[in-house]
């Protein structure tokens, strides 16, 4: 009510800016059956997360022919798996025209965030990367509105899965062996982490995992993971944080202040 | 209204039926009208341990399917007259335990009994889910070894997500840990998890520790609930557990290997 007080008229709606984190499907080439097989495989790895999520088709790394691209097939296949394709990112004029024809939204091309990482990670090999990327980097670094954290106060038991699709996941209890916790952002476990923890599942490389006792079966950040065997040498059974540095998971102790 | 207690574990062979028999006998001996239901359709055992296998006429599934009345199927225990047994069917399919059917039987029992003890089958399949669905309280039977602890953890997760209390958003099912087959001297040698280890992993209150004992096997074979072996350590440990279940404070016993002298004296006596 108070929002519209200035104009004195109450409108049917109001437009507000919103910032939502979304999953992008980075398409390299398109072949219908293979696409569906791969999609099914990805979903089977984490059934539940993909249910009814919005999806963006990213064409920045598309190398196939434009004529092979069939958005109707992509939309149909995704629909069958309860995934909603809402738009495309990047792509050339032809591809974007086809996307518009399939009633998809067009998002500004070139994920600066990704390029920023690319250039930072491999300055030498990124010679063909346009220099604008670096110029654009500060824009991308502007912080988005934080998504709400999901807070769990019960133990996450073997066989259970807890998922924070947008922000951080905070667990005030043990995560047991055989349990799985996943978040788009950071994962905090105020208790022993004995199960699997996957942070930054939509690709946020800055995501971290914090826990009071590292006893995990697997820790993953933005798809880079370490299994229990590889975690034994650093900070096992102590309070640690785990972050991604140069595509490697680094475990550091949480020092008491 | 009866209090519904499920005895469950996930893993098989850890002592669920032995525990169901002893806990229900213990509750009944204290004057509470108690019924123990065998949910293990197809692998009926409770009647053997309760020594009433020769008196089974109708079973749980018969009652669910309306082929017999509850009074026809209930078997009255010969030793404790406030205790009744509802045996499982040995011949039917597990799917015969429908949610509505189980609810009907439990509601009817609730009218006359103080405690309903549900002896769950192993696993996390239909029978186990039915056994825990209506529970107010759970006794999670665990052996001091990692696979049993893991399975108990799994069952605890199911109790807090798939029970009626969870589905209705009521107070959660009360959890109790009962550690069975505990052998303090093997714990000292590092061959078994300690009570503290298991408590630390599962993070639920400890109801009791039942020491590993030849008496348990003998009693089972004779069709005698261990709790009635009042002289034995396992029998006393079950008695303590029943007391704690009813809210009494009792110190935990039989958790250290100091009893060795006592054991060896006993075996020499044999």
Coordinates of C-alpha atoms in Angstrom, one line a residue:
Chain A
X1 CA 0.0 0.0 0.0
X2 CA 2.6 2.5 1.1
X3 CA 4.6 1.7 -2.1
X4 CA 2.0 3.4 -4.2
X5 CA 1.2 6.2 -1.9
X6 CA 3.3 8.7 -3.9
X7 CA 1.1 8.4 -7.0
X8 CA -2.1 8.1 -4.9
X9 CA -3.3 5.4 -7.3
X10 CA -3.1 1.7 -6.5
X11 CA -2.0 -0.2 -9.6
X12 CA -2.7 -3.7 -10.3
X13 CA 1.0 -4.6 -10.0
X14 CA 4.4 -3.1 -9.5
X15 CA 7.6 -4.0 -11.2
X16 CA 10.6 -4.7 -9.0
X17 CA 14.1 -5.8 -9.7
X18 CA 14.8 -9.3 -8.8
X19 CA 18.0 -11.3 -8.7
X20 CA 17.7 -15.0 -8.9
X21 CA 20.3 -17.6 -9.2
X22 CA 19.6 -20.0 -12.0
X23 CA 21.0 -23.1 -13.6
X24 CA 22.6 -22.6 -17.0
X25 CA 23.0 -25.5 -19.4
X26 CA 26.2 -24.9 -21.4
X27 CA 25.5 -26.4 -24.7
X28 CA 28.5 -27.5 -26.8
X29 CA 26.6 -29.2 -29.6
X30 CA 23.2 -30.6 -30.0
X31 CA 22.1 -34.1 -30.8
X32 CA 18.6 -35.0 -29.5
X33 CA 19.1 -38.5 -28.2
X34 CA 22.5 -37.7 -26.6
X35 CA 21.0 -34.6 -25.1
X36 CA 18.3 -36.6 -23.4
X37 CA 20.6 -39.3 -22.3
X38 CA 23.0 -36.8 -20.7
X39 CA 20.1 -35.0 -19.1
X40 CA 18.7 -38.1 -17.6
X41 CA 22.1 -39.1 -16.3
X42 CA 22.6 -35.7 -14.6
X43 CA 19.2 -35.9 -13.1
X44 CA 19.7 -39.4 -11.8
X45 CA 22.8 -38.1 -9.9
X46 CA 20.6 -35.8 -7.9
X47 CA 16.9 -36.5 -8.4
X48 CA 14.9 -33.9 -6.6
X49 CA 17.0 -30.9 -7.4
X50 CA 16.1 -30.7 -11.0
X51 CA 12.4 -30.9 -10.4
X52 CA 10.6 -27.9 -11.7
X53 CA 13.8 -25.7 -11.9
X54 CA 14.1 -22.9 -14.5
X55 CA 16.9 -23.4 -16.9
X56 CA 18.9 -21.1 -19.2
X57 CA 20.5 -22.5 -22.4
X58 CA 23.9 -20.9 -22.6
X59 CA 25.2 -20.8 -26.2
X60 CA 28.5 -19.1 -25.5
X61 CA 30.5 -22.3 -26.0
X62 CA 28.2 -23.8 -28.7
X63 CA 30.4 -25.2 -31.5
X64 CA 27.8 -27.1 -33.5
X65 CA 26.0 -25.8 -36.6
X66 CA 23.1 -23.4 -36.0
X67 CA 21.0 -25.6 -38.2
X68 CA 21.4 -28.5 -35.8
X69 CA 20.1 -26.5 -33.0
X70 CA 16.4 -27.3 -32.3
X71 CA 15.0 -25.3 -29.4
X72 CA 11.6 -27.0 -29.6
X73 CA 13.3 -30.4 -29.1
X74 CA 15.3 -29.0 -26.2
X75 CA 12.3 -27.5 -24.5
X76 CA 10.3 -30.7 -25.1
X77 CA 13.0 -33.0 -23.7
X78 CA 13.5 -30.7 -20.6
X79 CA 9.8 -30.6 -20.1
X80 CA 9.5 -34.3 -20.0
X81 CA 12.0 -34.2 -17.1
X82 CA 10.2 -31.4 -15.4
X83 CA 12.7 -28.7 -16.3
X84 CA 11.5 -25.4 -17.6
X85 CA 13.7 -23.7 -20.3
X86 CA 13.1 -20.0 -19.9
X87 CA 15.7 -18.4 -22.1
X88 CA 19.0 -18.4 -23.9
X89 CA 22.2 -16.6 -23.2
X90 CA 24.7 -15.7 -25.8
X91 CA 24.6 -17.2 -29.3
X92 CA 24.8 -15.5 -32.7
X93 CA 21.9 -13.6 -34.4
X94 CA 20.6 -16.6 -36.2
X95 CA 20.5 -18.7 -33.0
X96 CA 18.9 -15.9 -31.1
X97 CA 16.2 -15.5 -33.8
X98 CA 15.4 -19.2 -33.5
X99 CA 15.2 -18.9 -29.8
X100 CA 12.8 -16.1 -30.1
X101 CA 10.8 -18.2 -32.5
X102 CA 10.5 -20.8 -29.7
X103 CA 9.2 -18.2 -27.3
X104 CA 12.4 -18.1 -25.2
X105 CA 13.6 -15.0 -23.5
X106 CA 16.9 -13.6 -24.6
X107 CA 19.4 -12.8 -22.0
X108 CA 22.5 -10.6 -22.5
X109 CA 25.3 -12.7 -23.9
X110 CA 28.6 -13.3 -22.3
X111 CA 28.7 -14.3 -18.7
X112 CA 31.3 -11.9 -17.5
X113 CA 31.5 -13.8 -14.3
X114 CA 32.7 -16.9 -16.1
X115 CA 35.1 -15.0 -18.3
X116 CA 36.5 -13.3 -15.2
X117 CA 37.3 -16.7 -13.8
X118 CA 38.6 -18.0 -17.1
X119 CA 41.0 -15.1 -17.4
X120 CA 42.1 -15.3 -13.8
X121 CA 42.6 -19.0 -14.0
X122 CA 44.5 -19.1 -17.2
X123 CA 45.8 -15.8 -18.3
X124 CA 48.3 -17.3 -20.7
X125 CA 45.8 -19.5 -22.6
X126 CA 43.1 -16.9 -22.7
X127 CA 44.8 -15.0 -25.5
X128 CA 41.8 -15.1 -27.7
X129 CA 39.6 -13.7 -25.0
X130 CA 38.5 -10.2 -25.8
X131 CA 40.0 -7.5 -23.5
X132 CA 36.5 -6.1 -22.8
X133 CA 36.0 -9.0 -20.5
X134 CA 38.5 -7.5 -18.1
X135 CA 36.8 -4.1 -18.4
X136 CA 33.5 -5.7 -17.7
X137 CA 34.7 -7.6 -14.8
X138 CA 34.0 -5.0 -12.1
X139 CA 30.3 -5.0 -13.2
X140 CA 30.1 -8.7 -12.7
X141 CA 31.7 -8.4 -9.3
X142 CA 28.9 -6.2 -8.0
X143 CA 27.2 -8.2 -5.3
X144 CA 23.8 -9.7 -6.0
X145 CA 21.1 -9.6 -3.4
X146 CA 21.8 -12.5 -1.0
X147 CA 19.4 -15.4 -1.3
X148 CA 18.0 -16.5 2.0
X149 CA 19.9 -19.3 3.8
X150 CA 18.3 -22.6 4.7
X151 CA 18.7 -23.5 8.4
X152 CA 18.4 -27.1 9.6
X153 CA 18.5 -27.9 13.3
X154 CA 17.9 -31.7 13.2
X155 CA 20.6 -34.2 12.4
X156 CA 20.7 -35.1 8.7
X157 CA 20.6 -38.9 8.8
X158 CA 21.9 -41.5 6.4
X159 CA 19.7 -41.6 3.3
X160 CA 18.4 -38.1 3.8
X161 CA 19.2 -35.2 1.4
X162 CA 18.9 -31.5 2.2
X163 CA 19.1 -29.0 -0.5
X164 CA 19.3 -25.2 -0.5
X165 CA 18.6 -24.3 -4.1
X166 CA 19.5 -20.6 -3.9
X167 CA 21.6 -19.5 -0.9
X168 CA 23.6 -21.0 1.9
X169 CA 22.8 -24.1 3.9
X170 CA 23.4 -24.0 7.6
X171 CA 23.1 -27.2 9.7
X172 CA 23.2 -27.0 13.4
X173 CA 23.6 -30.8 13.9
X174 CA 25.6 -33.6 12.5
X175 CA 25.5 -34.6 8.9
X176 CA 25.7 -38.4 9.1
X177 CA 27.5 -40.9 6.9
X178 CA 25.2 -41.7 4.0
X179 CA 23.5 -38.3 4.1
X180 CA 23.9 -35.6 1.4
X181 CA 23.7 -31.8 1.8
X182 CA 23.8 -29.5 -1.2
X183 CA 23.6 -25.8 -1.6
X184 CA 23.9 -23.1 -4.4
X185 CA 26.1 -21.2 -1.9
X186 CA 28.1 -22.1 1.2
X187 CA 27.5 -25.0 3.5
X188 CA 28.1 -24.6 7.2
X189 CA 27.9 -27.6 9.5
X190 CA 28.0 -26.9 13.2
X191 CA 28.7 -30.5 14.0
X192 CA 30.6 -33.3 12.4
X193 CA 30.3 -33.6 8.6
X194 CA 30.3 -37.3 8.0
X195 CA 28.3 -37.5 4.8
X196 CA 28.6 -35.7 1.4
X197 CA 28.6 -32.0 1.1
X198 CA 28.2 -30.3 -2.3
X199 CA 28.5 -26.5 -2.2
X200 CA 28.2 -24.2 -5.2
X201 CA 26.2 -26.7 -7.2
X202 CA 25.2 -24.1 -9.8
X203 CA 28.8 -23.4 -10.4
X204 CA 29.6 -20.7 -7.8
X205 CA 33.4 -21.2 -7.5
X206 CA 33.5 -18.9 -4.4
X207 CA 31.4 -21.2 -2.4
X208 CA 32.9 -22.8 0.7
X209 CA 32.2 -25.6 3.1
X210 CA 32.7 -25.1 6.8
X211 CA 32.4 -27.8 9.4
X212 CA 33.3 -28.5 13.0
X213 CA 34.8 -31.9 12.3
X214 CA 35.8 -33.0 8.8
X215 CA 34.8 -36.7 8.5
X216 CA 33.2 -36.4 5.1
X217 CA 32.6 -39.0 2.5
X218 CA 32.9 -36.4 -0.2
X219 CA 33.2 -32.6 -0.4
X220 CA 32.5 -30.8 -3.7
X221 CA 32.6 -27.2 -4.6
X222 CA 31.3 -26.1 -8.0
X223 CA 31.8 -29.6 -9.3
X224 CA 35.4 -30.1 -8.1
X225 CA 35.4 -32.8 -5.5
X226 CA 37.5 -34.8 -3.1
X227 CA 36.5 -38.1 -1.6
X228 CA 37.2 -39.3 1.9
X229 CA 40.4 -41.0 1.0
X230 CA 41.9 -37.8 -0.3
X231 CA 40.7 -35.8 2.7
X232 CA 42.4 -37.8 5.4
X233 CA 45.7 -36.0 5.3
X234 CA 44.6 -32.4 6.0
X235 CA 42.5 -31.5 9.0
X236 CA 40.7 -34.8 9.3
X237 CA 38.4 -34.8 12.3
X238 CA 39.1 -31.2 13.0
X239 CA 37.3 -27.9 12.4
X240 CA 38.1 -26.7 8.9
X241 CA 37.0 -24.8 5.9
X242 CA 37.2 -26.0 2.4
X243 CA 37.5 -23.7 -0.6
X244 CA 38.4 -23.8 -4.3
X245 CA 41.8 -22.4 -5.3
X246 CA 43.0 -22.8 -8.9
X247 CA 40.5 -25.6 -9.4
X248 CA 41.8 -27.4 -6.4
X249 CA 40.0 -28.0 -3.1
X250 CA 42.0 -26.6 -0.3
X251 CA 41.4 -27.5 3.3
X252 CA 42.4 -25.0 6.0
X253 CA 41.9 -25.2 9.7
X254 CA 39.5 -22.9 11.4
X255 CA 41.6 -21.1 13.9
X256 CA 40.0 -20.0 17.1
X257 CA 40.2 -16.3 17.6
Chain B
X1 CA -5.1 -44.0 24.6
X2 CA -2.3 -46.5 24.4
X3 CA 1.3 -45.5 23.9
X4 CA 2.7 -47.0 20.7
X5 CA 6.3 -48.1 20.8
X6 CA 8.1 -49.5 17.8
X7 CA 11.2 -51.6 18.2
X8 CA 13.3 -51.1 15.1
X9 CA 16.8 -51.2 13.8
X10 CA 17.2 -51.3 10.0
X11 CA 19.7 -54.1 10.3
X12 CA 18.6 -57.7 10.9
X13 CA 19.8 -59.9 13.6
X14 CA 20.6 -57.2 16.2
X15 CA 18.0 -58.3 18.7
X16 CA 14.7 -56.6 17.8
X17 CA 12.4 -59.5 18.6
X18 CA 14.4 -60.4 21.8
X19 CA 14.0 -56.8 22.8
X20 CA 10.3 -56.6 21.9
X21 CA 9.6 -59.7 24.0
X22 CA 11.5 -58.4 27.0
X23 CA 10.2 -54.8 26.9
X24 CA 6.6 -55.9 26.5
X25 CA 7.0 -58.5 29.2
X26 CA 8.6 -55.9 31.5
X27 CA 5.8 -53.3 30.9
X28 CA 3.2 -56.0 31.5
X29 CA 4.9 -57.2 34.7
X30 CA 4.6 -53.7 36.1
X31 CA 0.9 -53.9 35.7
X32 CA 0.4 -52.1 32.3
X33 CA -1.9 -53.9 29.9
X34 CA 0.4 -54.5 27.0
X35 CA 0.1 -56.1 23.5
X36 CA 3.1 -56.9 21.3
X37 CA 2.5 -57.1 17.6
X38 CA 4.8 -59.1 15.2
X39 CA 5.1 -57.1 12.0
X40 CA 7.4 -59.5 10.3
X41 CA 5.0 -61.1 7.9
X42 CA 6.5 -64.3 6.4
X43 CA 9.3 -64.5 9.0
X44 CA 7.3 -65.0 12.2
X45 CA 9.6 -65.3 15.2
X46 CA 8.0 -63.5 18.1
X47 CA 5.7 -66.4 18.9
X48 CA 8.7 -68.6 19.3
X49 CA 10.5 -66.3 21.7
X50 CA 7.3 -65.8 23.7
X51 CA 6.7 -69.6 23.6
X52 CA 3.2 -69.4 22.2
X53 CA 3.8 -70.8 18.8
X54 CA 1.6 -73.8 19.5
X55 CA -1.4 -71.5 20.3
X56 CA -1.5 -69.5 17.1
X57 CA -4.8 -69.8 15.4
X58 CA -5.4 -66.5 13.7
X59 CA -2.9 -63.8 13.0
X60 CA -2.5 -60.0 12.3
X61 CA -3.3 -60.3 8.6
X62 CA -6.5 -62.3 9.3
X63 CA -7.6 -59.5 11.5
X64 CA -6.8 -56.8 8.9
X65 CA -8.7 -58.7 6.3
X66 CA -11.7 -59.3 8.5
X67 CA -11.3 -63.1 8.7
X68 CA -11.0 -63.1 12.4
X69 CA -11.8 -60.7 15.3
X70 CA -9.0 -59.2 17.3
X71 CA -10.1 -61.2 20.4
X72 CA -9.8 -64.4 18.4
X73 CA -6.3 -63.6 17.2
X74 CA -4.8 -62.2 20.5
X75 CA -2.9 -64.7 22.5
X76 CA -2.7 -64.2 26.2
X77 CA 0.7 -64.9 27.7
X78 CA 0.8 -67.7 30.2
X79 CA 3.4 -66.1 32.5
X80 CA 2.2 -62.5 32.7
X81 CA -1.6 -62.1 32.5
X82 CA -1.6 -58.5 31.4
X83 CA 0.4 -59.4 28.3
X84 CA -1.0 -60.3 24.9
X85 CA 0.7 -61.3 21.6
X86 CA -0.6 -60.6 18.1
X87 CA 1.3 -63.0 15.9
X88 CA 2.4 -62.3 12.3
X89 CA 1.1 -64.3 9.4
X90 CA 3.7 -66.8 8.1
X91 CA 2.0 -67.4 4.7
X92 CA 0.7 -64.1 3.5
X93 CA 2.3 -61.4 1.4
X94 CA 3.8 -58.4 3.2
X95 CA 1.6 -56.1 1.2
X96 CA -1.4 -57.5 3.2
X97 CA -0.4 -55.0 5.9
X98 CA -2.2 -52.0 4.5
X99 CA -2.0 -48.6 6.2
X100 CA -5.7 -48.5 6.8
X101 CA -5.8 -52.1 8.0
X102 CA -3.0 -51.5 10.5
X103 CA -4.6 -48.3 11.6
X104 CA -7.9 -50.1 12.3
X105 CA -6.2 -52.7 14.4
X106 CA -4.1 -50.2 16.3
X107 CA -7.1 -48.0 17.0
X108 CA -9.0 -50.9 18.3
X109 CA -6.1 -52.1 20.5
X110 CA -5.7 -48.5 21.8
X111 CA -9.1 -48.6 23.4
X112 CA -8.2 -51.3 25.9
X113 CA -4.4 -51.4 26.1
X114 CA -1.9 -49.1 27.8
X115 CA 1.1 -50.1 25.6
X116 CA 1.3 -51.4 22.1
X117 CA 4.8 -52.7 21.2
X118 CA 5.4 -53.1 17.5
X119 CA 8.2 -55.6 16.6
X120 CA 9.5 -54.3 13.3
X121 CA 11.0 -56.5 10.6
X122 CA 14.5 -55.7 9.4
X123 CA 15.1 -53.5 6.4
X124 CA 13.3 -50.3 5.3
X125 CA 10.7 -51.9 3.2
X126 CA 6.9 -51.9 3.6
X127 CA 6.7 -54.0 6.8
X128 CA 9.2 -51.9 8.6
X129 CA 7.5 -48.7 7.4
X130 CA 4.1 -50.0 8.6
X131 CA 5.6 -50.9 12.0
X132 CA 6.9 -47.5 12.7
X133 CA 4.2 -45.4 11.0
X134 CA 1.9 -45.1 14.0
X135 CA 4.6 -44.9 16.7
X136 CA 4.8 -42.4 19.5
X137 CA 8.1 -43.7 20.6
X138 CA 10.9 -45.8 19.1
X139 CA 13.4 -48.1 20.6
X140 CA 16.3 -48.3 18.1
X141 CA 18.2 -51.5 18.7
X142 CA 21.8 -51.2 17.7
X143 CA 24.9 -53.5 18.0
X144 CA 28.2 -51.8 18.7
X145 CA 29.5 -52.1 15.1
X146 CA 29.6 -49.6 12.3
X147 CA 27.1 -51.2 9.9
X148 CA 24.5 -51.5 12.6
X149 CA 25.1 -47.9 13.6
X150 CA 24.7 -46.8 10.0
X151 CA 21.5 -48.6 9.6
X152 CA 20.1 -47.2 12.8
X153 CA 20.9 -43.8 11.6
X154 CA 19.0 -44.5 8.4
X155 CA 16.0 -45.7 10.4
X156 CA 16.1 -42.6 12.6
X157 CA 15.9 -40.4 9.5
X158 CA 12.9 -42.4 8.3
X159 CA 11.2 -42.1 11.8
X160 CA 11.5 -38.3 11.5
X161 CA 10.3 -38.1 8.0
X162 CA 7.9 -40.9 7.3
X163 CA 6.0 -41.6 10.5
X164 CA 2.5 -40.4 11.1
X165 CA 3.8 -37.8 13.6
X166 CA 6.2 -36.4 11.0
X167 CA 3.6 -36.4 8.3
X168 CA 1.0 -34.7 10.5
X169 CA 3.6 -32.2 11.8
X170 CA 3.1 -33.3 15.4
X171 CA 5.7 -33.7 18.1
X172 CA 8.4 -35.9 16.7
X173 CA 8.6 -39.6 17.6
X174 CA 10.6 -40.0 20.8
X175 CA 13.9 -41.7 20.1
X176 CA 15.6 -44.2 22.4
X177 CA 18.9 -46.0 21.8
X178 CA 19.2 -49.6 23.0
X179 CA 22.7 -51.0 22.6
X180 CA 22.6 -54.8 22.5
X181 CA 25.3 -57.5 22.4
X182 CA 27.6 -55.2 24.2
X183 CA 30.9 -56.8 25.3
X184 CA 33.0 -54.5 27.4
X185 CA 36.2 -56.6 27.2
X186 CA 36.0 -56.5 23.4
X187 CA 35.4 -52.8 23.5
X188 CA 38.6 -52.4 25.5
X189 CA 40.5 -54.4 22.9
X190 CA 39.1 -52.0 20.3
X191 CA 37.1 -54.8 18.5
X192 CA 33.8 -53.1 19.2
X193 CA 32.5 -49.5 19.3
X194 CA 32.0 -48.2 22.8
X195 CA 28.8 -46.8 24.2
X196 CA 30.3 -43.3 24.0
X197 CA 31.2 -43.9 20.3
X198 CA 27.6 -45.0 19.4
X199 CA 26.0 -42.2 21.4
X200 CA 28.3 -39.7 19.8
X201 CA 27.4 -40.9 16.3
X202 CA 23.7 -41.3 16.7
X203 CA 23.1 -38.4 19.0
X204 CA 20.0 -39.8 20.7
X205 CA 19.3 -40.6 24.4
X206 CA 20.5 -44.0 25.7
X207 CA 17.8 -46.2 27.0
X208 CA 20.0 -49.1 28.0
X209 CA 23.0 -51.3 27.3
X210 CA 22.3 -55.1 27.1
X211 CA 25.5 -57.1 27.6
X212 CA 26.3 -59.9 25.2
X213 CA 25.4 -63.1 27.0
X214 CA 24.9 -66.8 26.5
X215 CA 21.8 -66.4 28.6
X216 CA 20.1 -64.4 25.8
X217 CA 20.5 -67.3 23.3
X218 CA 19.4 -69.9 25.9
X219 CA 16.4 -67.9 26.8
X220 CA 15.4 -67.5 23.2
X221 CA 15.7 -71.2 22.5
X222 CA 13.5 -72.0 25.5
X223 CA 10.9 -69.4 24.5
X224 CA 11.5 -67.3 27.6
X225 CA 11.8 -63.5 27.4
X226 CA 15.3 -62.7 28.8
X227 CA 13.8 -60.1 31.2
X228 CA 12.3 -63.0 33.2
X229 CA 15.9 -64.4 33.8
X230 CA 16.0 -62.0 36.7
X231 CA 19.3 -63.3 38.0
X232 CA 21.2 -62.7 34.7
X233 CA 22.9 -59.5 33.8
X234 CA 21.0 -59.2 30.5
X235 CA 17.7 -59.7 32.3
X236 CA 18.5 -57.0 34.7
X237 CA 19.7 -54.7 32.0
X238 CA 16.3 -55.1 30.2
X239 CA 14.5 -54.4 33.5
X240 CA 16.5 -51.2 33.9
X241 CA 15.6 -50.2 30.3
X242 CA 11.9 -50.8 31.0
X243 CA 12.1 -48.7 34.2
X244 CA 13.8 -45.9 32.2
X245 CA 11.2 -46.1 29.5
X246 CA 8.6 -45.4 32.2
X247 CA 10.5 -42.4 33.4
X248 CA 12.5 -43.8 36.3
X249 CA 16.1 -42.7 36.7
X250 CA 18.5 -45.7 36.8
X251 CA 22.2 -45.8 36.5
X252 CA 23.6 -47.6 33.5
X253 CA 25.2 -50.9 34.4
X254 CA 27.2 -53.7 32.6
X255 CA 29.2 -51.2 30.6
X256 CA 32.7 -52.0 31.9
X257 CA 34.8 -55.2 31.9
X258 CA 35.1 -55.2 35.7
X259 CA 32.5 -57.9 35.9
X260 CA 34.9 -60.4 34.5
X261 CA 35.3 -62.1 37.9
X262 CA 31.6 -62.5 38.2
X263 CA 31.4 -64.1 34.7
X264 CA 34.2 -66.6 35.3
X265 CA 32.7 -67.5 38.7
X266 CA 29.4 -68.2 37.0
X267 CA 30.9 -70.3 34.2
X268 CA 32.9 -72.3 36.7
X269 CA 29.8 -72.9 38.6
X270 CA 28.3 -74.5 35.5

